[in-house]
XYZ file of C-alpha atoms in Angstrom:
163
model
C 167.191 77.988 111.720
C 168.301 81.012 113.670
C 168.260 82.688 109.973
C 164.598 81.687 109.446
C 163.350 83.263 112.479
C 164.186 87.246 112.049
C 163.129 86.915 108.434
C 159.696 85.398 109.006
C 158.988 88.332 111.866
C 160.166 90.755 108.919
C 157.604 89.532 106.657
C 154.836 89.502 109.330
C 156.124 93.039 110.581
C 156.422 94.288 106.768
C 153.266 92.867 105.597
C 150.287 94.359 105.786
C 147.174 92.639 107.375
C 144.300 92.452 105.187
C 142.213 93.398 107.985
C 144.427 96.158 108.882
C 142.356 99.078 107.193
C 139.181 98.184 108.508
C 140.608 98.193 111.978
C 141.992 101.533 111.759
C 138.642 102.471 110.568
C 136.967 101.063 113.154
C 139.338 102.615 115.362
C 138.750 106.358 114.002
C 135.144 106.200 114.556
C 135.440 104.213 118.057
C 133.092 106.381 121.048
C 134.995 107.970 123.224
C 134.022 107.239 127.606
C 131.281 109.890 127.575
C 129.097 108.900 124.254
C 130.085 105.120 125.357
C 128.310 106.450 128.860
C 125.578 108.621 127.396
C 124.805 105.194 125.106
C 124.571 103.095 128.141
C 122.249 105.549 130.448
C 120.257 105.590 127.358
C 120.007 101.916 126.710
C 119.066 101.096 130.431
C 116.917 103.882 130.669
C 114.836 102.565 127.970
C 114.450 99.204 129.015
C 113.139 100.145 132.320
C 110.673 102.805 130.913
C 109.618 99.516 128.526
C 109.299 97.272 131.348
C 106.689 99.766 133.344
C 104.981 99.935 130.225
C 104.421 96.383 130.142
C 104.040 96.623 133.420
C 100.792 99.134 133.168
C 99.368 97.524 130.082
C 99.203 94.209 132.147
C 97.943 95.526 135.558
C 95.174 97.553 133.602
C 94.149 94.633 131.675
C 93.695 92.553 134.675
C 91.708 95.336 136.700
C 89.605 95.283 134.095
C 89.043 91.465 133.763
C 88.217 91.676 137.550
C 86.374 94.759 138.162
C 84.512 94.553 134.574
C 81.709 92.471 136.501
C 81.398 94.883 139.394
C 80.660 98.009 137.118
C 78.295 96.021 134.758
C 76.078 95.262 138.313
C 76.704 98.628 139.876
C 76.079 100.585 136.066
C 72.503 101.694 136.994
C 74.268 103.605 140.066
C 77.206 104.718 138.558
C 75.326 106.558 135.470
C 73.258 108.712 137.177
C 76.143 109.719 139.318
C 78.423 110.481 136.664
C 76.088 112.503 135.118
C 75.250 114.277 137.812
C 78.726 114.836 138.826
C 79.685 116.169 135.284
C 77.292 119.025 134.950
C 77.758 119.886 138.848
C 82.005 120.499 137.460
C 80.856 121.977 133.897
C 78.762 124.141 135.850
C 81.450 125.406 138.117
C 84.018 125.714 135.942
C 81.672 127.864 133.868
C 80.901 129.988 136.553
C 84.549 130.431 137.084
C 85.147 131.344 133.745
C 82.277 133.764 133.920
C 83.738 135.232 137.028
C 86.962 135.917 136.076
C 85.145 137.294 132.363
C 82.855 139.877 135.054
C 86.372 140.634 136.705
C 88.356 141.540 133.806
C 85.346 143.837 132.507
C 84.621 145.538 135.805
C 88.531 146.332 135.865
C 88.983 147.617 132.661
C 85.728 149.920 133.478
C 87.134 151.125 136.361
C 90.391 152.049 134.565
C 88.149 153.258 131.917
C 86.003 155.519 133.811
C 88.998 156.816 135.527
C 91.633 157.487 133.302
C 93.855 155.682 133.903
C 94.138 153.766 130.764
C 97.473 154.151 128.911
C 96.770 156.260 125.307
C 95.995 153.913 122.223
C 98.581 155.214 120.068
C 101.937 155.183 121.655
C 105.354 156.463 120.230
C 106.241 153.159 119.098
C 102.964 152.734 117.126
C 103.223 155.785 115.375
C 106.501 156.142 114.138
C 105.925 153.291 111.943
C 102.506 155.452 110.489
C 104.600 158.615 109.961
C 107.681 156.933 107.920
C 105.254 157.296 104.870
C 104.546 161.229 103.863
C 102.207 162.233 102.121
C 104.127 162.916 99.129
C 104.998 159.391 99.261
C 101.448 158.227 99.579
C 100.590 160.439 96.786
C 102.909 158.968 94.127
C 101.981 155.636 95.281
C 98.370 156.124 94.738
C 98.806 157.866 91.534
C 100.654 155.048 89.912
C 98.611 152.627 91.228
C 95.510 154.572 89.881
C 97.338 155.652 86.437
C 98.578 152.792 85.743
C 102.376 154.285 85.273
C 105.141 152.045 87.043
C 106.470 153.562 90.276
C 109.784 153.907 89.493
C 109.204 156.673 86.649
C 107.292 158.869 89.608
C 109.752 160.650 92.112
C 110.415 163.996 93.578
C 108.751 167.333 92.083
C 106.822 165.432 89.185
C 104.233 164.677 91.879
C 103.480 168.082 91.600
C 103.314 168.765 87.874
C 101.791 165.975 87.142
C 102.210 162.739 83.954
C 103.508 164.286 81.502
């Protein structure tokens, strides 16, 4: 019996579990505290951000089974109003566009008038203009105009000429 005993926890030691490789699998790709964490903030965060949506589907739903008869009576006063009300803020917020519009002109006249606008061409603009020289320009227009290809076009034959 005593011979049975260390033999048997050999063979359960020794062989391997057919479940074994899935568990160290499982294992490998276990989350560590923090994604375990972030996983949990994001779960609960969820649910309550679904539960005030419920919440504000429901409440609106019943302010409007409750109210709905109170603006079908008091329509002919509320439409008027509202229409009223929305050319009165139409009408001031075009004015305020207008007014900053009048602003921006005036200031840009003053500048204007005064000289104290900033040039139109800076260094930075024209740098890029100048990389191209007219001999450049010339062989470019050439061969587009002549119909050669542009690589057969460089240095002095510019100046003599196709040919």
């Amino acid at each position: 019996m005593a011979d049975r005993q260390p033999s048997s926890v050999q063979t359960q030691r020794g062989a391997p579990k057919p479940n074994s490789a899935f568990l160290r699998k499982l294992q490998d790709h276990a989350p560590n505290s923090s994604q375990l964490i972030g996983f949990l903030t994001l779960l609960i965060s969820g649910s309550v951000l679904l539960i005030f949506t419920g919440l504000t589907v429901t409440v609106t739903a019943l302010c409007f089974i409750f109210f709905a008869p109170l603006i079908l009576i008091s329509s002919p006063i509320w439409l008027p109003i509202g229409t009223i009300l929305f050319f009165c803020i139409a009408g001031f917020l075009s004015l305020c566009g207008f007014g900053v519009a009048v602003i921006a002109a005036l200031s840009w006249m003053y500048r204007y008038f005064r000289g104290l606008n900033p040039p139109v061409r800076t260094d930075s603009t024209t740098r890029g203009a100048g990389s191209m020289t007219l001999p450049a320009m010339s062989r470019t227009m050439l061969a587009s105009t002549v119909g050669m290809p542009r690589m057969r076009l460089q240095g002095p034959e510019i100046l003599r000429g196709p040919g």
